[in-house]
Amino acid sequence: MNNPDQVILDFAEADRDGIGNKARHLARLHQLRPQLFHVPEGLVLLPAYDHAQHSAALKARLQTLGPGPYAVRSCGLNEDGINESMAGKFYTELHVAGDALPVAIDQVRASFGEALATSAVLIQPMIEPDFAGVLFTRSPENHGLASCEFGSGTADAVVSGKVEPVRVDYGRWTGTLYGAASRHEPMLSLVFLAGMVIEEKMGAAQDIEWAYDAKRARLYILQSRDITSHLYEPGIASEQERVAELALAGKYAQKGLPVFQNSAVREVVAAPTRLTRSMIERLYAPSGALGRALQLLQLPCPALTQPYIVSVFGRLYANAEVERTLFGPGVKSLWATHKLKKRIQQRPEELLGWLDEAIASFPAYPVDAHTHYTHADDAARAVAAGARTFIEQVYPIAYAATLLAQLAGEEDAAASLTSQLMRDLSRLHHTGEQGEFLEKWGRRSANDYELAEPRFCEAPAAAVTYAGRFANFPWGAVEAGRSFTHFKELAKDRAIRWLYDLRVNVLTLERVLGLDPGQVFFLGLEDIEAIAAGEFDLHDVRAVCEMRLNQESHWAALQLGDEITLESIERLTDPGAAAPGLHGRMVSVRKGFSGVARQVAGIADKPLSGNEVLITPHLTPELVGHYSASVGCISDMGGALSHAAIVARELDYPVLVLAGASTTLRDGDLIEVSAEGVVTLRR
């Protein structure tokens, strides 16, 4: 190949097959010519480039780049791929004078080894920035953030782990800068905005090297490649995305304002299983019990485009916007209820009579709950039919009774059924006599609305234990009143007892599916309906339940408050919170490791044994070669966006950053590091 035009390409020619992604991506961005950032001109030397044949052509082409100095970098065909970045694997030479280019080119090509035939060399003018760093448009530690690590001068020290970089995060849904000093905000806002634009153009989250000239307020993009790995749990990321979409669907989702808030529902189901959550979400949907209750009370239901009760990482919250629409500024002032209040005041007996009749005419359970089904679709249809009847016919009456009791303002009314239950629990505790209690209350439980909770008739011992909470409740007679509060409790009691048959059907489905005890409650109503319709591959049921169990175990560790804002969805937890004791930051996979300490400086004297922990002052790319012969690495400094950390995530290799580790830990120390980064040391 003797034609220089075929071995030396500029960015106008480099976006094509057979060119490594480093040059292809820069060429694509260069052609966009956006106002937000600049891409320095570049030349790509293909594998066929030869100094003897093409040096004159290269010299002519260099005029478009200026007099130098230059940055000479690798551009392998397999480098910067979607599954493997090869970050820091090949040689880079910066500040190269024009007459030193041949040597720098040879050094880069020598680092390719056997990959030379498919690898090119990229030459660009050297940028001398005030600040430079790495931007991950999707943080490796949090799906809701973008993350940036930067320092003064070029980015080489940051990506090579030679300095402790400044770390700033950016909310992908709010645009909030977390951890930025005010003097850096203009620069970082530009960096993150440019990153979002580049991600959109490339069609995937990007790992971007950038440089910034403060005098000219100019941002340079030096590299952009697909992100290959992350630290966060996929189950957390998918739930975070879903919750953010729910929040952003509202009209008033703004920074700092609560989009989801604590609801009264959580008082009766504090930690519901997936099956219970899916049913409650339907209960409070406009087409469910909520909307039907308003119809029963002849109240117009406002047009709602969002659900009222939503599941957020396994907890139930009220959608703040919908709650304001339905209930106005106060919890007890139902939207458009002035007419209903007047009816309560003027004709209470009419409404009380209607409640009495409605509760007495509760529908029967639609199937025989104790049928022993042998086919999953039949058992699933029984569950689906029971749930549908409960949502559409049973609970609307209970919900209507609750609204009437709230509007009637009967705070002092005798809570007859609740008082009877508490009295009987106290008697059970003191006498231990279960027969009469179970006959009367056996279909209820300590957590009535949780389908996974055994009823008292199924677990009498649990009833006795629960009864201890009410040991001091008086045994006096409780008269049944005729108030709205009485009918509210009566309706809810009938509804809760009705749920017993639904639970029996669910347990039958669990048996037919061959699931372990409790696994069926990791299915949602939508899954059970799919099984009933023959649209769910039954071979996948166990795997789906196990996957969700794993997801929800990770959700349980998240710290969520009573109010959730867009910012809290982005951040999830406070990154400043640290575990007690000797504690570092995991910048690669979050998994524990243990072994014998080994200072990196001594590796040349004796090979690693395979059960040793690398101890190093800097998280440099040279460490990557030792990953396979060690159990983990502890470094004084180095960011999660450095080359060595990126490759460690790709290799599922744990790395901990702990200040002072290389001067504190000695060869031979026995070290154990938890997945949370807590270090235990024995000498």
XYZ file of C-alpha atoms in Angstrom:
683
model
C 0.000 0.000 0.000
C 2.071 2.952 -1.289
C -0.557 5.661 -1.659
C -0.178 7.991 1.336
C -3.878 8.828 1.148
C -4.590 5.212 2.082
C -2.259 5.089 5.090
C -2.695 8.610 6.514
C -6.245 9.782 7.168
C -7.632 12.967 8.656
C -10.861 13.082 10.677
C -12.945 13.712 7.582
C -11.922 10.237 6.387
C -11.609 8.295 9.651
C -15.256 7.474 10.463
C -15.347 4.170 8.605
C -15.002 0.431 9.137
C -11.523 -0.876 9.862
C -10.586 2.119 12.025
C -10.359 1.829 15.819
C -13.146 3.441 17.850
C -10.851 6.027 19.413
C -10.352 7.732 16.051
C -13.824 6.886 14.705
C -15.605 8.471 17.648
C -13.445 11.593 17.561
C -13.970 11.846 13.813
C -17.721 11.628 14.291
C -17.682 14.323 16.963
C -15.356 16.503 14.896
C -17.785 16.409 11.996
C -20.660 17.519 14.259
C -18.829 20.803 14.929
C -20.987 21.648 17.970
C -20.717 24.971 19.772
C -20.333 23.326 23.195
C -16.916 21.744 22.647
C -13.977 21.403 20.283
C -12.251 18.299 18.949
C -8.601 18.935 18.011
C -7.699 18.023 14.438
C -6.116 14.602 14.088
C -4.296 12.243 11.740
C -4.654 8.458 11.775
C -1.675 6.358 10.666
C -2.969 2.991 9.485
C -0.973 -0.238 10.075
C 0.581 0.005 6.591
C 2.270 3.313 7.442
C 6.057 3.109 6.931
C 8.527 5.856 7.876
C 10.734 5.251 4.893
C 7.873 5.477 2.392
C 5.453 7.923 3.989
C 7.431 10.380 6.163
C 7.246 13.124 3.535
C 3.486 12.687 3.199
C 3.124 12.777 7.000
C 5.179 15.986 7.203
C 2.872 17.619 4.666
C -0.224 16.482 6.505
C 1.097 17.737 9.853
C 0.734 21.307 8.618
C -3.000 21.016 9.321
C -2.191 20.231 12.968
C 0.271 23.035 13.563
C 3.946 22.973 14.565
C 3.519 20.794 17.648
C 4.132 19.533 20.203
C 1.851 16.547 19.587
C 0.062 13.794 21.454
C 0.730 10.343 19.968
C -1.781 7.701 21.034
C -2.883 4.167 20.238
C -5.928 3.389 18.126
C -6.399 -0.382 18.107
C -9.242 -1.975 16.163
C -10.276 -3.895 19.292
C -9.570 -0.982 21.640
C -12.447 1.019 23.175
C -14.947 -1.726 22.355
C -18.378 -2.138 23.898
C -17.234 -5.038 26.111
C -13.542 -4.305 26.696
C -11.912 -0.869 26.818
C -8.234 -1.965 27.013
C -7.881 1.245 29.002
C -4.208 2.115 29.507
C -3.033 -1.107 27.868
C -1.188 0.531 24.975
C 1.441 3.247 24.974
C 0.760 6.990 24.848
C 3.385 9.719 24.416
C 2.580 13.350 25.155
C 4.472 16.601 24.417
C 6.177 15.089 21.355
C 8.229 17.505 19.248
C 8.001 17.201 15.471
C 11.436 15.678 15.047
C 10.697 13.095 17.758
C 7.522 11.797 16.092
C 9.109 8.712 14.441
C 10.375 7.435 17.799
C 7.024 8.066 19.536
C 5.150 6.349 16.687
C 7.421 3.307 16.960
C 6.906 3.147 20.740
C 3.129 3.163 20.368
C 3.246 0.529 17.632
C 5.589 -1.643 19.679
C 3.016 -1.715 22.507
C 0.472 -3.355 20.181
C 2.443 -6.604 20.093
C 0.586 -9.202 18.056
C -2.260 -6.734 17.431
C -0.051 -4.483 15.265
C -1.687 -5.625 12.038
C -5.054 -4.224 13.135
C -3.886 -1.181 15.060
C -3.382 2.430 14.049
C -1.666 5.452 15.600
C -3.473 8.731 16.333
C -1.627 12.070 16.215
C -3.187 15.291 17.529
C -1.853 18.691 18.565
C -0.981 18.729 22.259
C -3.514 20.634 24.350
C -2.050 22.473 27.363
C -5.135 22.897 29.550
C -5.687 24.496 32.928
C -7.803 21.502 33.980
C -8.451 18.084 32.522
C -10.133 14.879 33.540
C -12.473 12.009 32.809
C -16.251 12.136 32.571
C -18.475 9.076 32.781
C -21.887 10.145 31.515
C -23.267 7.227 33.537
C -21.470 6.944 36.855
C -19.993 3.469 37.445
C -21.333 3.667 41.011
C -24.827 5.068 40.441
C -27.159 4.768 37.463
C -28.772 8.140 38.247
C -25.578 10.191 38.146
C -22.847 11.188 35.757
C -19.403 11.406 37.388
C -16.312 13.449 36.708
C -12.792 13.229 38.128
C -10.349 16.002 37.253
C -7.205 17.832 38.265
C -4.902 20.642 37.158
C -2.957 20.251 33.924
C -3.400 17.276 31.602
C -5.593 14.260 32.314
C -2.652 11.840 32.259
C -2.174 11.954 36.023
C -5.897 11.358 36.629
C -6.285 8.376 34.284
C -2.998 6.878 35.482
C -4.000 7.017 39.139
C -1.001 9.170 40.066
C -3.061 11.825 41.867
C -6.168 11.919 44.020
C -8.598 13.664 41.666
C -11.401 16.074 42.483
C -14.665 14.149 42.241
C -17.954 15.769 41.180
C -21.270 14.077 40.360
C -24.074 15.374 38.178
C -27.746 14.481 38.468
C -28.911 13.015 35.191
C -32.540 14.013 35.845
C -32.116 17.359 37.608
C -28.784 18.664 36.305
C -27.609 19.219 39.892
C -23.869 19.405 40.519
C -23.002 17.450 43.669
C -19.682 18.269 45.316
C -18.597 21.071 42.968
C -16.725 24.111 44.292
C -18.392 27.308 43.087
C -15.293 28.390 41.142
C -15.492 25.224 39.041
C -19.240 25.272 38.397
C -19.149 27.066 34.980
C -16.524 24.631 33.689
C -18.224 21.535 35.084
C -21.674 22.553 33.877
C -20.192 22.812 30.378
C -18.407 19.448 30.753
C -21.542 17.602 31.878
C -23.779 19.262 29.283
C -21.338 18.336 26.539
C -21.232 14.784 27.909
C -25.008 14.428 27.692
C -24.953 15.668 24.091
C -22.155 13.234 23.184
C -23.991 10.329 24.841
C -27.089 11.102 22.782
C -25.068 11.285 19.545
C -23.177 8.059 20.270
C -26.273 6.166 21.435
C -24.651 4.858 24.642
C -23.194 6.116 27.913
C -19.676 7.442 27.289
C -16.275 7.486 28.991
C -14.877 10.872 27.918
C -11.438 12.428 28.380
C -11.582 16.223 28.277
C -9.413 19.297 28.719
C -10.370 22.879 29.545
C -8.693 26.169 28.646
C -9.908 28.576 31.334
C -8.696 31.738 29.604
C -10.755 31.068 26.489
C -13.481 29.088 28.347
C -12.953 26.363 25.743
C -13.669 22.666 26.281
C -11.747 20.058 24.294
C -12.875 16.460 23.863
C -9.856 14.163 23.577
C -11.533 10.751 23.661
C -15.009 9.236 23.844
C -15.712 5.537 24.176
C -18.587 3.361 25.343
C -18.593 2.546 29.052
C -17.916 -1.160 29.478
C -18.626 -1.857 33.155
C -20.242 -0.509 36.298
C -20.435 -1.043 40.053
C -24.148 -0.622 40.713
C -26.561 -3.526 40.896
C -28.632 -3.911 37.697
C -31.774 -4.381 39.788
C -31.183 -1.064 41.538
C -30.503 0.691 38.238
C -33.666 -0.581 36.539
C -35.821 0.386 39.536
C -34.127 3.794 39.725
C -34.915 4.395 36.046
C -38.538 3.312 36.504
C -39.065 5.531 39.539
C -37.455 8.518 37.809
C -39.752 8.066 34.799
C -42.755 8.010 37.155
C -41.544 11.181 38.852
C -40.823 13.025 35.608
C -44.256 12.139 34.236
C -45.800 14.641 36.644
C -46.405 18.279 35.830
C -44.674 19.616 38.922
C -41.533 17.503 39.208
C -39.023 20.165 40.239
C -35.726 20.215 42.055
C -36.141 20.090 45.798
C -39.871 19.325 45.788
C -41.198 15.960 47.035
C -42.645 13.841 44.245
C -43.448 10.845 46.464
C -44.278 10.971 50.156
C -45.236 8.730 53.022
C -48.788 7.433 52.824
C -51.224 6.000 55.329
C -51.035 2.715 53.397
C -47.575 2.096 54.865
C -49.107 1.961 58.321
C -50.806 -1.324 57.471
C -48.203 -2.742 55.041
C -44.828 -1.329 56.001
C -42.728 -3.755 53.929
C -45.077 -5.426 51.422
C -44.065 -8.274 49.154
C -44.208 -7.796 45.399
C -47.584 -9.539 45.105
C -49.132 -7.385 47.832
C -47.613 -4.212 46.350
C -49.038 -4.948 42.920
C -52.508 -5.446 44.386
C -52.400 -2.278 46.485
C -51.224 -0.229 43.509
C -54.319 -1.417 41.648
C -56.560 -0.738 44.623
C -55.569 2.929 44.550
C -55.656 3.340 40.781
C -58.458 5.487 39.264
C -59.824 2.332 37.600
C -59.550 0.360 40.849
C -61.084 0.661 44.279
C -60.257 4.373 44.569
C -62.185 5.397 41.470
C -65.049 2.981 42.177
C -65.396 4.282 45.750
C -65.764 7.839 44.447
C -68.439 6.603 42.028
C -70.324 4.880 44.869
C -70.304 8.175 46.766
C -71.414 10.052 43.630
C -68.207 12.055 43.573
C -66.607 12.850 40.227
C -63.161 11.329 39.988
C -60.702 13.846 38.504
C -58.848 12.807 35.372
C -55.588 11.285 36.542
C -52.697 10.311 34.311
C -50.563 8.907 37.139
C -51.098 6.284 39.842
C -51.851 7.463 43.364
C -49.953 4.792 45.331
C -46.639 3.755 43.809
C -43.953 1.245 44.700
C -40.478 2.742 45.190
C -37.742 0.204 45.889
C -40.245 -2.089 47.574
C -41.889 0.592 49.730
C -45.261 2.180 49.068
C -45.501 5.949 48.656
C -48.218 8.379 47.672
C -47.720 10.379 44.501
C -47.635 13.924 45.934
C -49.161 15.519 42.830
C -52.051 13.050 42.683
C -52.645 13.391 46.417
C -52.974 17.171 46.038
C -55.390 16.652 43.144
C -57.550 14.206 45.084
C -57.390 15.558 48.583
C -56.488 19.208 48.305
C -54.222 20.973 50.805
C -55.348 18.901 53.794
C -55.390 15.136 54.173
C -59.030 15.132 55.311
C -60.452 17.619 52.802
C -61.305 15.361 49.863
C -61.430 17.040 46.496
C -64.989 18.227 45.676
C -66.395 16.883 48.956
C -68.379 19.886 50.179
C -71.578 18.308 48.831
C -70.820 14.991 50.503
C -70.094 16.718 53.813
C -73.460 18.417 53.595
C -75.149 15.030 52.981
C -73.391 13.599 56.043
C -74.600 16.463 58.172
C -78.166 16.594 56.817
C -78.977 12.905 56.142
C -76.510 10.737 58.112
C -78.993 7.859 58.606
C -79.414 7.544 54.841
C -75.667 7.077 54.335
C -75.332 4.789 57.366
C -78.149 2.623 56.025
C -76.486 2.435 52.639
C -73.213 1.338 54.274
C -75.021 -1.303 56.327
C -76.649 -2.775 53.212
C -73.479 -2.563 51.111
C -71.394 -4.423 53.697
C -74.091 -7.069 54.139
C -74.107 -7.681 50.382
C -70.346 -8.229 49.998
C -69.880 -10.657 47.079
C -68.929 -14.238 47.805
C -65.471 -15.429 46.854
C -65.719 -16.229 43.109
C -64.278 -19.765 43.303
C -63.865 -22.485 45.881
C -60.635 -21.347 47.539
C -59.805 -24.855 48.742
C -59.909 -26.547 45.331
C -56.772 -28.627 44.758
C -55.715 -27.489 41.305
C -53.235 -29.555 39.323
C -52.553 -27.110 36.471
C -50.816 -23.774 36.952
C -53.120 -21.886 34.583
C -56.215 -23.012 36.515
C -54.682 -22.040 39.868
C -53.537 -18.700 38.429
C -57.027 -17.986 37.063
C -58.465 -18.565 40.537
C -56.014 -16.043 42.036
C -56.650 -13.514 39.268
C -60.440 -13.834 39.660
C -60.215 -13.422 43.434
C -57.968 -10.371 43.173
C -60.165 -8.788 40.518
C -63.310 -9.218 42.637
C -61.557 -7.805 45.686
C -60.319 -4.744 43.767
C -63.544 -4.030 41.866
C -66.296 -5.053 44.287
C -65.070 -5.639 47.836
C -62.550 -2.958 48.701
C -64.414 -0.039 47.058
C -67.055 -0.348 49.788
C -64.401 -0.400 52.509
C -62.662 2.606 50.950
C -65.955 4.532 50.645
C -66.650 3.822 54.328
C -63.185 5.135 55.209
C -63.774 8.387 53.305
C -67.136 8.894 54.999
C -65.617 8.316 58.440
C -62.855 10.824 57.694
C -65.325 13.472 56.524
C -67.665 12.846 59.453
C -64.913 13.876 61.859
C -65.657 11.115 64.372
C -62.307 11.073 66.131
C -64.058 10.352 69.462
C -66.331 7.591 68.175
C -65.912 4.143 69.708
C -63.617 2.019 67.537
C -65.691 -1.047 68.240
C -64.100 -3.831 66.186
C -60.536 -2.708 66.769
C -61.221 -2.495 70.493
C -62.820 -5.952 70.471
C -59.807 -7.433 68.706
C -57.358 -5.807 71.120
C -59.440 -6.952 74.113
C -59.501 -10.526 72.804
C -55.754 -10.462 72.130
C -55.179 -9.384 75.717
C -57.392 -12.248 76.930
C -55.483 -14.705 74.696
C -52.186 -13.525 76.166
C -53.323 -14.008 79.746
C -55.378 -17.201 79.370
C -53.719 -18.937 76.427
C -57.161 -20.149 75.297
C -57.014 -20.186 71.512
C -60.284 -21.841 70.477
C -62.718 -18.938 70.826
C -60.117 -16.417 69.598
C -59.322 -18.373 66.430
C -62.983 -18.986 65.694
C -63.633 -15.259 65.834
C -60.383 -13.793 64.482
C -58.602 -16.719 62.806
C -58.776 -15.222 59.306
C -56.878 -12.130 60.384
C -53.174 -11.696 61.118
C -50.642 -9.323 62.615
C -50.266 -7.782 59.126
C -53.741 -8.130 57.701
C -53.160 -6.754 54.205
C -49.919 -8.644 53.568
C -50.795 -11.736 51.553
C -47.555 -13.447 52.571
C -48.429 -13.165 56.277
C -49.881 -16.396 57.748
C -53.326 -15.913 59.232
C -53.860 -16.680 62.922
C -55.708 -19.907 62.045
C -52.631 -21.060 60.102
C -50.132 -20.107 62.822
C -51.777 -20.097 66.300
C -48.374 -19.795 67.972
C -47.808 -16.525 66.122
C -51.147 -15.263 67.420
C -50.083 -15.980 71.006
C -46.790 -14.150 70.475
C -48.543 -11.182 68.859
C -51.054 -11.045 71.702
C -48.269 -10.088 74.099
C -48.315 -6.563 72.643
C -51.806 -6.044 74.081
C -51.274 -7.499 77.537
C -52.450 -4.319 79.297
C -55.563 -3.678 77.213
C -58.725 -3.701 79.431
C -61.175 -6.599 79.141
C -64.326 -4.527 79.484
C -67.215 -5.000 77.068
C -67.122 -2.942 73.891
C -70.504 -1.973 72.536
C -70.981 -1.949 68.786
C -71.914 1.576 67.777
C -73.773 2.836 64.734
C -71.332 5.405 63.493
C -69.387 5.911 60.285
C -66.279 4.760 62.159
C -68.030 1.546 63.166
C -69.031 0.775 59.569
C -65.549 1.654 58.338
C -64.064 -0.927 60.682
C -66.746 -3.455 59.877
C -66.157 -3.080 56.119
C -62.394 -3.407 56.509
C -62.813 -6.435 58.760
C -64.976 -8.146 56.130
C -62.447 -7.249 53.424
C -59.513 -8.577 55.458
C -61.311 -11.836 56.162
C -62.084 -12.049 52.448
C -58.326 -11.897 51.716
C -57.861 -15.220 53.526
C -59.427 -17.124 50.619
C -57.231 -15.220 48.180
C -54.157 -16.234 50.174
C -55.271 -19.880 50.090
C -55.451 -19.689 46.288
C -52.003 -18.076 46.121
C -50.473 -20.873 48.218
C -52.146 -23.439 45.955
C -50.532 -21.738 42.954
C -47.171 -21.876 44.734
C -47.581 -25.638 45.254
C -48.618 -26.286 41.643
C -45.655 -24.266 40.346
C -43.293 -26.249 42.579
C -41.875 -23.124 44.224
C -40.184 -22.973 47.601
C -42.244 -21.562 50.496
C -42.616 -17.796 50.083
C -41.313 -17.603 46.509
C -44.743 -17.074 44.955
C -44.981 -13.685 46.677
C -42.207 -12.389 44.420
C -44.651 -12.621 41.519
C -46.880 -9.648 40.781
C -50.525 -9.792 39.744
C -49.430 -9.095 36.186
C -47.250 -12.237 36.289
C -50.097 -14.374 37.634
C -52.430 -13.043 34.946
C -49.806 -13.951 32.337
C -49.616 -17.495 33.774
C -53.408 -17.722 33.631
C -53.333 -16.664 29.973
C -50.544 -19.119 29.102
C -48.182 -16.217 28.309
C -45.554 -16.928 30.969
C -42.917 -19.606 30.399
C -43.325 -21.735 33.514
C -39.715 -22.905 33.223
C -38.683 -19.325 34.089
C -40.868 -18.848 37.173
C -38.327 -20.006 39.758
C -35.513 -18.024 38.114
C -37.673 -14.881 38.040
C -38.552 -15.244 41.728
C -34.910 -15.801 42.701
C -33.800 -12.808 40.642
C -36.360 -10.585 42.360
C -35.372 -11.897 45.780
C -31.806 -10.866 45.002
C -32.945 -7.453 43.747
C -35.057 -6.705 46.773
C -32.298 -7.737 49.174
C -30.219 -4.923 47.646
C -33.167 -2.500 47.776
C -33.544 -3.120 51.503
C -30.113 -1.559 52.165
C -31.107 1.771 50.609
C -31.905 4.668 52.928
C -35.182 6.244 51.771
C -36.934 8.917 53.781
C -40.583 9.841 54.142
C -40.283 12.242 51.193
C -38.608 11.443 47.902
C -37.357 14.161 45.552
C -35.782 13.852 42.130
C -32.431 14.493 43.807
C -32.906 11.621 46.242
C -33.822 9.327 43.324
C -30.557 10.313 41.636
C -28.323 9.938 44.667
C -30.201 7.188 46.583
C -27.780 7.330 49.512
C -25.490 9.941 50.999
C -22.015 9.294 49.542
C -20.497 10.930 52.610
C -21.812 8.237 54.934
C -19.008 5.899 55.987
C -18.928 2.676 57.922
C -17.087 2.692 61.268
C -13.479 1.556 61.541
C -10.778 1.487 58.876
C -12.817 2.182 55.775
C -11.911 2.878 52.144
C -13.799 3.284 48.896
C -14.391 0.382 46.520
C -13.743 1.664 42.997
C -14.188 -1.646 41.222
C -16.547 -4.540 41.928
C -18.211 -4.487 45.323
C -17.091 -7.809 46.697
C -14.938 -8.726 49.649
C -11.459 -10.250 49.460
C -8.789 -11.439 51.861
C -5.153 -12.413 51.640
C -1.564 -11.586 52.569
C -0.331 -8.026 51.986
C 2.311 -7.589 49.300
C 3.899 -4.268 48.446
C 4.004 -3.777 44.673
C 7.626 -2.615 44.831
C 8.668 -6.137 45.870
C 6.906 -8.014 43.091
C 9.970 -7.968 40.854
C 11.949 -9.872 43.505
C 9.431 -12.680 43.909
C 6.365 -13.627 41.846
C 2.904 -13.313 43.371
C 1.476 -16.481 44.905
C -2.190 -15.953 43.994
C -3.495 -15.328 47.525
C -1.882 -11.926 48.001
C -3.300 -8.397 48.179
C -1.484 -5.771 46.131
C -0.509 -2.713 48.197
C 0.426 0.323 46.108
C 0.639 4.109 46.427
C -0.884 4.733 42.982
C -3.537 2.927 40.949
C -1.438 2.842 37.775
C -2.178 0.916 34.555
C 0.928 -1.217 35.147
C -0.928 -2.981 37.958
C -3.348 -4.607 35.523
C -0.813 -7.302 34.659
C -0.800 -8.463 38.293
C -4.582 -8.677 38.735
C -4.869 -12.316 37.702
C -2.203 -13.417 40.226
C -3.697 -11.619 43.234
C -7.014 -11.501 45.117
C -7.413 -7.728 45.253
C -5.674 -4.380 45.431
C -5.464 -1.550 47.993
C -4.143 1.785 46.757
C -3.425 5.092 48.509
C -5.045 7.042 45.719
C -6.786 6.666 42.375
C -10.266 7.330 41.114
C -13.073 5.066 39.954
C -12.623 6.541 36.471
C -8.906 5.764 36.194
C -7.707 3.246 33.612
C -6.736 0.637 36.212
C -10.164 0.863 37.901
C -11.986 0.549 34.564
C -10.086 -2.619 33.655
C -10.579 -4.005 37.180
C -14.351 -3.712 36.749
C -14.136 -5.451 33.401
C -12.190 -8.304 35.037
C -14.425 -8.468 38.149
C -11.361 -7.655 40.248
C -11.829 -5.738 43.557
C -9.892 -2.521 44.191
C -10.033 -0.416 47.366
C -8.738 3.154 47.651
C -7.552 3.842 51.210
C -5.389 6.853 52.020
C -2.055 5.917 53.619
C -2.400 2.194 52.892
C 1.078 1.795 51.361
C 2.782 3.260 54.433
C 0.533 1.541 56.995
C 0.243 -1.994 55.609
C 3.327 -4.206 55.584
C 4.295 -7.328 53.678
C 2.868 -10.373 55.446
C -0.068 -8.607 57.094
C -3.256 -10.644 56.931
C -5.933 -8.414 55.394
C -9.671 -8.842 55.010
C -11.748 -6.300 53.085
C -15.552 -6.379 53.126
C -17.717 -5.565 50.115
C -18.449 -2.217 51.822
C -14.735 -1.385 52.018
C -14.153 -2.054 55.736
C -10.612 -3.309 56.368
C -9.693 -5.808 59.099
C -5.962 -6.197 59.736
C -4.026 -8.890 61.638
C -0.280 -8.980 62.086
